[in-house]
């Protein structure tokens, strides 16, 4: 009996001590063990004092507080964020703001904990205005469907061309728009607008700036026979007057000069390269439209644009490339072209009298060639005049 009594007494004392210890532990926790958010900041340690009341989609933020270690879910408006357990401690949660657009905008963050309790905090998700990066064909014809790439394409949307014509939306994804080109679209930026803002493109639709080779009219030493003025059935359609088309079998290392010549043979068009493009090529693109009726899958196409004289082995636009019979815009950073000249010992310099121009096909491998070009131009990467 005494043994049982001693065991009961021991258990009672142990329970009392445990309860006392737990009570003491909970009392010693910050905020009595209840979760609390003190503030939200950016994650850069050098900017730890930069507090946030909101953040953009996809931004990584740090939630600072107390007793946060049991967090299981975080919601921003009605969108759930992805939590990584290694980024959760009692005092900090690192989490990226969801990229999805909320349907119910409350401007509040909600944390759900393991026991089902929740904690809310005012926090605005700053929805991005549309971002417009590129279009597959800057010279798409009226009625054709053009593909615009970018991000934050949240319906309802409008796509407005310079001149005020509005395109018909054919398909909308977060990062791709398909739009039917309207009649009346004029050269200039395209503006994409949503409920969260509007953005004009840096590229120009039907870009007619700084054209340095177009064959409208033909000039230069070579090769008038490649110029197409009136396409026959089955030929690529004209997109901006005449275009250049090469249709022949070209053997390995055969020397095929397609177009160009020195400045005095090219005429005034050779003077269309901006001085700034020569001095600061990192601010410019070489752009042109190309149409491959047979794949460009062998040999080599070499460009000379912006030189005092010819350079035989630069710039090399290498295969493969295939537009499958459709016109497509190609953009090449002009600094890469300028560097290819400098690497061969020729530094482009400003020349008010114009520049050497050449398209040369010359390289390894036989090529069954059927390729068309138009609208070679050197244009700014950023349109400083856009609204």
Coordinates of N, CA and C in Angstrom, one line a residue, residues 170-298:
X170 N -6.7 37.1 -80.5 CA -7.0 35.8 -80.9 C -6.8 34.8 -79.8
X171 N -5.7 35.0 -79.0 CA -5.3 34.1 -77.9 C -4.5 34.9 -76.9
X172 N -4.8 34.6 -75.6 CA -4.1 35.3 -74.5 C -3.6 34.3 -73.5
X173 N -2.3 34.4 -73.2 CA -1.6 33.7 -72.1 C -0.9 34.7 -71.3
X174 N -0.3 34.3 -70.2 CA 0.4 35.3 -69.3 C 1.5 35.9 -70.0
X175 N 2.2 35.2 -70.9 CA 3.4 35.7 -71.6 C 3.4 35.7 -73.1
X176 N 2.2 35.4 -73.7 CA 2.1 35.4 -75.1 C 0.7 35.9 -75.5
X177 N 0.8 36.9 -76.4 CA -0.5 37.4 -77.0 C -0.5 37.1 -78.5
X178 N -1.6 36.6 -79.0 CA -1.8 36.5 -80.4 C -2.8 37.5 -80.8
X179 N -2.5 38.4 -81.8 CA -3.4 39.5 -82.1 C -3.4 39.6 -83.7
X180 N -4.6 39.8 -84.2 CA -4.8 40.0 -85.6 C -4.5 41.4 -86.0
X181 N -3.6 41.6 -86.9 CA -3.1 43.0 -87.3 C -4.3 43.7 -88.0
X182 N -4.6 44.9 -87.5 CA -5.7 45.6 -88.1 C -5.3 46.5 -89.3
X183 N -6.2 46.8 -90.1 CA -5.9 47.8 -91.2 C -5.7 49.1 -90.5
X184 N -4.8 49.9 -91.1 CA -4.6 51.3 -90.5 C -3.5 51.3 -89.5
X185 N -2.8 50.1 -89.2 CA -1.7 50.2 -88.3 C -0.5 50.9 -89.0
X186 N 0.1 51.8 -88.3 CA 1.1 52.7 -88.8 C 2.5 52.4 -88.1
X187 N 3.6 52.8 -88.7 CA 4.9 52.5 -88.1 C 5.0 53.2 -86.7
X188 N 5.4 52.4 -85.8 CA 5.6 52.9 -84.4 C 5.3 51.8 -83.4
X189 N 5.4 52.2 -82.1 CA 5.2 51.2 -81.0 C 3.8 50.7 -81.0
X190 N 3.7 49.5 -80.4 CA 2.4 48.9 -80.1 C 2.2 49.0 -78.6
X191 N 1.0 49.4 -78.2 CA 0.7 49.6 -76.7 C -0.3 48.5 -76.3
X192 N 0.2 47.8 -75.2 CA -0.7 46.7 -74.6 C -1.2 47.3 -73.3
X193 N -2.5 47.3 -73.1 CA -3.1 47.8 -71.8 C -4.0 46.8 -71.1
X194 N -3.9 46.8 -69.8 CA -4.7 46.0 -68.9 C -5.3 46.8 -67.8
X195 N -6.0 46.2 -66.9 CA -6.6 47.0 -65.8 C -5.5 47.5 -64.9
X196 N -4.2 47.0 -65.0 CA -3.2 47.4 -64.1 C -2.2 48.3 -64.8
X197 N -2.4 48.8 -66.0 CA -1.6 49.8 -66.6 C -1.4 49.5 -68.1
X198 N -0.6 50.3 -68.7 CA -0.4 50.1 -70.1 C 1.1 50.4 -70.4
X199 N 1.6 49.6 -71.5 CA 3.0 49.7 -71.8 C 3.2 49.8 -73.3
X200 N 3.8 50.8 -73.8 CA 4.2 50.8 -75.3 C 5.5 50.0 -75.5
X201 N 5.6 49.4 -76.6 CA 6.7 48.6 -76.9 C 8.0 49.4 -77.2
X202 N 9.2 48.9 -76.9 CA 10.4 49.5 -77.4 C 10.6 49.3 -78.9
X203 N 10.2 48.1 -79.4 CA 10.2 47.9 -80.8 C 9.2 48.7 -81.5
X204 N 9.4 48.9 -82.8 CA 8.4 49.6 -83.7 C 7.8 48.5 -84.6
X205 N 6.5 48.5 -84.7 CA 5.8 47.8 -85.7 C 6.0 48.5 -87.1
X206 N 6.4 47.7 -88.1 CA 6.7 48.2 -89.4 C 7.8 49.3 -89.3
X207 N 8.8 48.9 -88.6 CA 9.9 49.9 -88.3 C 10.6 50.4 -89.6
X208 N 10.5 51.7 -89.9 CA 11.0 52.3 -91.1 C 12.2 53.2 -90.7
X209 N 12.8 53.0 -89.5 CA 13.9 53.8 -89.1 C 15.2 53.2 -89.6
X210 N 16.1 54.1 -90.0 CA 17.5 53.7 -90.3 C 17.7 52.4 -91.2
X211 N 16.9 52.3 -92.2 CA 17.0 51.2 -93.1 C 18.3 51.4 -93.9
X212 N 19.1 50.3 -94.0 CA 20.4 50.4 -94.6 C 20.5 49.5 -95.8
X213 N 19.5 48.6 -96.0 CA 19.5 47.7 -97.2 C 18.0 47.3 -97.4
X214 N 17.4 47.6 -98.5 CA 16.1 47.2 -98.8 C 15.8 46.9 -100.2
X215 N 16.6 47.3 -101.1 CA 16.4 47.2 -102.6 C 15.2 48.0 -103.1
X216 N 14.9 49.1 -102.4 CA 13.8 50.0 -102.8 C 14.3 51.4 -103.1
X217 N 15.0 51.7 -104.2 CA 15.3 50.8 -105.3 C 16.6 50.0 -105.1
X218 N 16.9 49.1 -106.0 CA 18.2 48.4 -105.9 C 19.3 49.4 -106.1
X219 N 20.4 49.2 -105.2 CA 21.6 49.9 -105.4 C 22.7 49.0 -105.0
X220 N 24.0 49.3 -105.4 CA 25.1 48.5 -105.0 C 25.8 47.8 -106.2
X221 N 26.7 47.0 -105.9 CA 27.5 46.2 -106.9 C 26.8 44.9 -107.2
X222 N 26.1 44.2 -106.2 CA 25.5 42.9 -106.4 C 24.1 43.0 -105.8
X223 N 23.2 42.3 -106.1 CA 23.0 41.4 -107.2 C 21.5 41.6 -107.6
X224 N 21.3 42.5 -108.7 CA 20.0 42.9 -109.1 C 19.1 41.7 -109.4
X225 N 19.7 40.5 -109.8 CA 18.9 39.4 -110.2 C 18.2 38.7 -109.0
X226 N 18.7 39.1 -107.8 CA 18.0 38.5 -106.6 C 16.8 39.3 -106.1
X227 N 16.6 40.5 -106.7 CA 15.5 41.4 -106.2 C 14.2 41.0 -106.8
X228 N 13.2 40.8 -105.8 CA 11.8 40.4 -106.2 C 10.9 41.6 -106.1
X229 N 10.3 42.0 -107.2 CA 9.3 43.2 -107.1 C 7.9 42.7 -107.2
X230 N 7.7 41.7 -108.0 CA 6.3 41.2 -108.2 C 6.3 39.7 -108.0
X231 N 6.0 39.3 -106.8 CA 6.0 37.8 -106.5 C 5.0 37.0 -107.3
X232 N 5.4 35.9 -107.7 CA 4.5 34.9 -108.4 C 3.8 34.1 -107.4
X233 N 2.8 33.3 -107.8 CA 2.1 32.4 -106.9 C 3.1 31.5 -106.2
X234 N 3.0 31.3 -104.9 CA 3.9 30.5 -104.1 C 5.1 31.2 -103.6
X235 N 5.4 32.4 -104.1 CA 6.5 33.2 -103.6 C 6.1 33.9 -102.3
X236 N 7.0 34.3 -101.4 CA 6.7 35.1 -100.2 C 6.0 36.4 -100.7
X237 N 5.0 36.8 -99.9 CA 4.4 38.1 -100.2 C 5.3 39.3 -99.9
X238 N 5.1 40.4 -100.6 CA 5.9 41.6 -100.3 C 5.4 42.1 -99.0
X239 N 6.3 42.6 -98.1 CA 5.9 43.1 -96.8 C 6.3 44.6 -96.7
X240 N 7.2 45.1 -97.6 CA 7.6 46.5 -97.6 C 8.3 46.8 -98.9
X241 N 7.6 46.7 -100.0 CA 8.2 46.9 -101.3 C 9.0 45.7 -101.8
X242 N 10.1 45.9 -102.5 CA 11.0 44.8 -103.0 C 11.6 44.0 -101.9
X243 N 11.9 42.8 -102.2 CA 12.8 42.0 -101.2 C 13.8 41.2 -102.0
X244 N 14.8 40.7 -101.3 CA 15.9 39.9 -101.8 C 15.6 38.4 -101.6
X245 N 15.7 37.6 -102.7 CA 15.5 36.2 -102.5 C 16.6 35.4 -103.3
X246 N 17.2 34.5 -102.6 CA 18.3 33.6 -103.2 C 17.7 32.2 -103.2
X247 N 17.6 31.7 -104.5 CA 17.1 30.3 -104.7 C 18.1 29.6 -105.6
X248 N 19.0 28.8 -105.0 CA 20.0 28.0 -105.7 C 20.7 27.1 -104.8
X249 N 21.4 26.1 -105.3 CA 22.2 25.2 -104.5 C 23.6 25.9 -104.4
X250 N 24.0 26.1 -103.2 CA 25.3 26.8 -103.0 C 26.3 25.7 -102.3
X251 N 27.4 25.5 -103.0 CA 28.3 24.5 -102.5 C 29.2 25.0 -101.4
X252 N 29.8 24.1 -100.7 CA 30.7 24.5 -99.6 C 31.8 25.5 -100.1
X253 N 31.9 26.6 -99.4 CA 32.9 27.6 -99.6 C 32.8 28.3 -101.0
X254 N 31.6 28.1 -101.6 CA 31.4 28.9 -102.8 C 31.2 30.4 -102.4
X255 N 31.6 31.3 -103.2 CA 31.6 32.7 -102.9 C 30.3 33.3 -103.5
X256 N 29.3 33.6 -102.7 CA 28.0 34.1 -103.3 C 27.7 35.5 -102.6
X257 N 28.0 36.5 -103.4 CA 27.7 37.9 -102.9 C 26.3 38.2 -103.2
X258 N 25.4 38.5 -102.2 CA 24.0 38.6 -102.4 C 23.6 40.0 -102.6
X259 N 24.2 41.0 -101.9 CA 23.8 42.4 -102.0 C 24.9 43.2 -101.3
X260 N 24.9 44.5 -101.8 CA 25.8 45.5 -101.1 C 26.8 46.1 -102.0
X261 N 27.8 46.7 -101.3 CA 28.9 47.4 -102.0 C 29.4 48.5 -101.2
X262 N 30.4 49.3 -101.7 CA 30.9 50.4 -100.9 C 29.9 51.6 -100.8
X263 N 30.1 52.5 -100.0 CA 29.2 53.6 -99.8 C 28.8 54.3 -101.0
X264 N 29.8 54.6 -101.9 CA 29.5 55.4 -103.1 C 28.6 54.6 -104.1
X265 N 28.6 53.2 -104.0 CA 27.7 52.4 -104.8 C 26.4 52.2 -104.2
X266 N 26.3 52.3 -102.9 CA 25.0 52.1 -102.2 C 24.2 53.3 -102.3
X267 N 24.8 54.5 -102.3 CA 24.0 55.7 -102.3 C 23.7 56.2 -100.9
X268 N 22.7 57.1 -100.8 CA 22.4 57.7 -99.5 C 22.0 56.7 -98.4
X269 N 21.4 55.6 -98.8 CA 21.0 54.6 -97.8 C 22.1 54.1 -96.9
X270 N 23.3 54.2 -97.4 CA 24.5 53.8 -96.7 C 24.8 54.7 -95.5
X271 N 24.2 55.9 -95.5 CA 24.4 56.9 -94.5 C 23.4 56.8 -93.3
X272 N 22.5 55.8 -93.4 CA 21.4 55.8 -92.4 C 21.8 55.2 -91.1
X273 N 23.0 54.7 -90.9 CA 23.4 54.2 -89.6 C 23.6 55.4 -88.7
X274 N 23.0 55.5 -87.5 CA 23.2 56.6 -86.6 C 24.6 56.6 -86.1
X275 N 25.2 57.8 -85.9 CA 26.5 57.9 -85.3 C 26.6 57.2 -84.0
X276 N 25.6 57.3 -83.2 CA 25.6 56.7 -81.8 C 25.7 55.2 -81.9
X277 N 25.2 54.6 -83.0 CA 25.3 53.1 -83.1 C 26.7 52.7 -83.3
X278 N 27.5 53.5 -84.0 CA 28.9 53.2 -84.2 C 29.7 53.4 -82.9
X279 N 29.3 54.5 -82.2 CA 30.0 54.9 -80.9 C 29.6 54.0 -79.7
X280 N 28.3 53.7 -79.7 CA 27.7 52.9 -78.6 C 26.9 51.8 -79.1
X281 N 27.5 50.8 -79.7 CA 26.8 49.7 -80.4 C 25.9 48.9 -79.4
X282 N 26.2 49.0 -78.1 CA 25.4 48.2 -77.1 C 24.0 48.7 -77.0
X283 N 23.7 49.9 -77.5 CA 22.4 50.5 -77.4 C 21.5 50.2 -78.7
X284 N 22.0 49.3 -79.6 CA 21.3 49.1 -80.9 C 21.2 47.7 -81.2
X285 N 20.2 47.4 -82.1 CA 20.1 46.1 -82.7 C 20.3 46.2 -84.2
X286 N 20.8 45.2 -84.9 CA 20.6 45.0 -86.3 C 19.3 44.2 -86.4
X287 N 18.4 44.6 -87.2 CA 17.1 43.9 -87.4 C 16.9 43.7 -88.9
X288 N 16.2 42.6 -89.2 CA 15.8 42.4 -90.6 C 14.7 41.4 -90.6
X289 N 13.9 41.3 -91.7 CA 13.0 40.2 -91.8 C 13.5 39.2 -92.7
X290 N 13.2 37.9 -92.4 CA 13.8 36.8 -93.2 C 12.6 35.8 -93.4
X291 N 12.7 35.1 -94.5 CA 11.7 34.0 -94.8 C 12.5 32.9 -95.5
X292 N 12.5 31.7 -94.8 CA 13.1 30.5 -95.4 C 12.1 29.6 -95.9
X293 N 12.1 29.4 -97.2 CA 11.2 28.4 -97.8 C 11.8 27.0 -97.8
X294 N 13.1 27.0 -97.6 CA 13.9 25.8 -97.3 C 14.8 26.1 -96.1
X295 N 15.0 25.2 -95.2 CA 15.8 25.6 -94.0 C 17.2 26.1 -94.3
X296 N 17.6 27.1 -93.6 CA 19.0 27.5 -93.6 C 19.7 26.6 -92.6
X297 N 20.3 25.5 -93.1 CA 20.9 24.4 -92.3 C 22.3 24.1 -92.6
X298 N 22.9 24.9 -93.5 CA 24.3 24.6 -93.8 C 25.0 25.9 -94.3

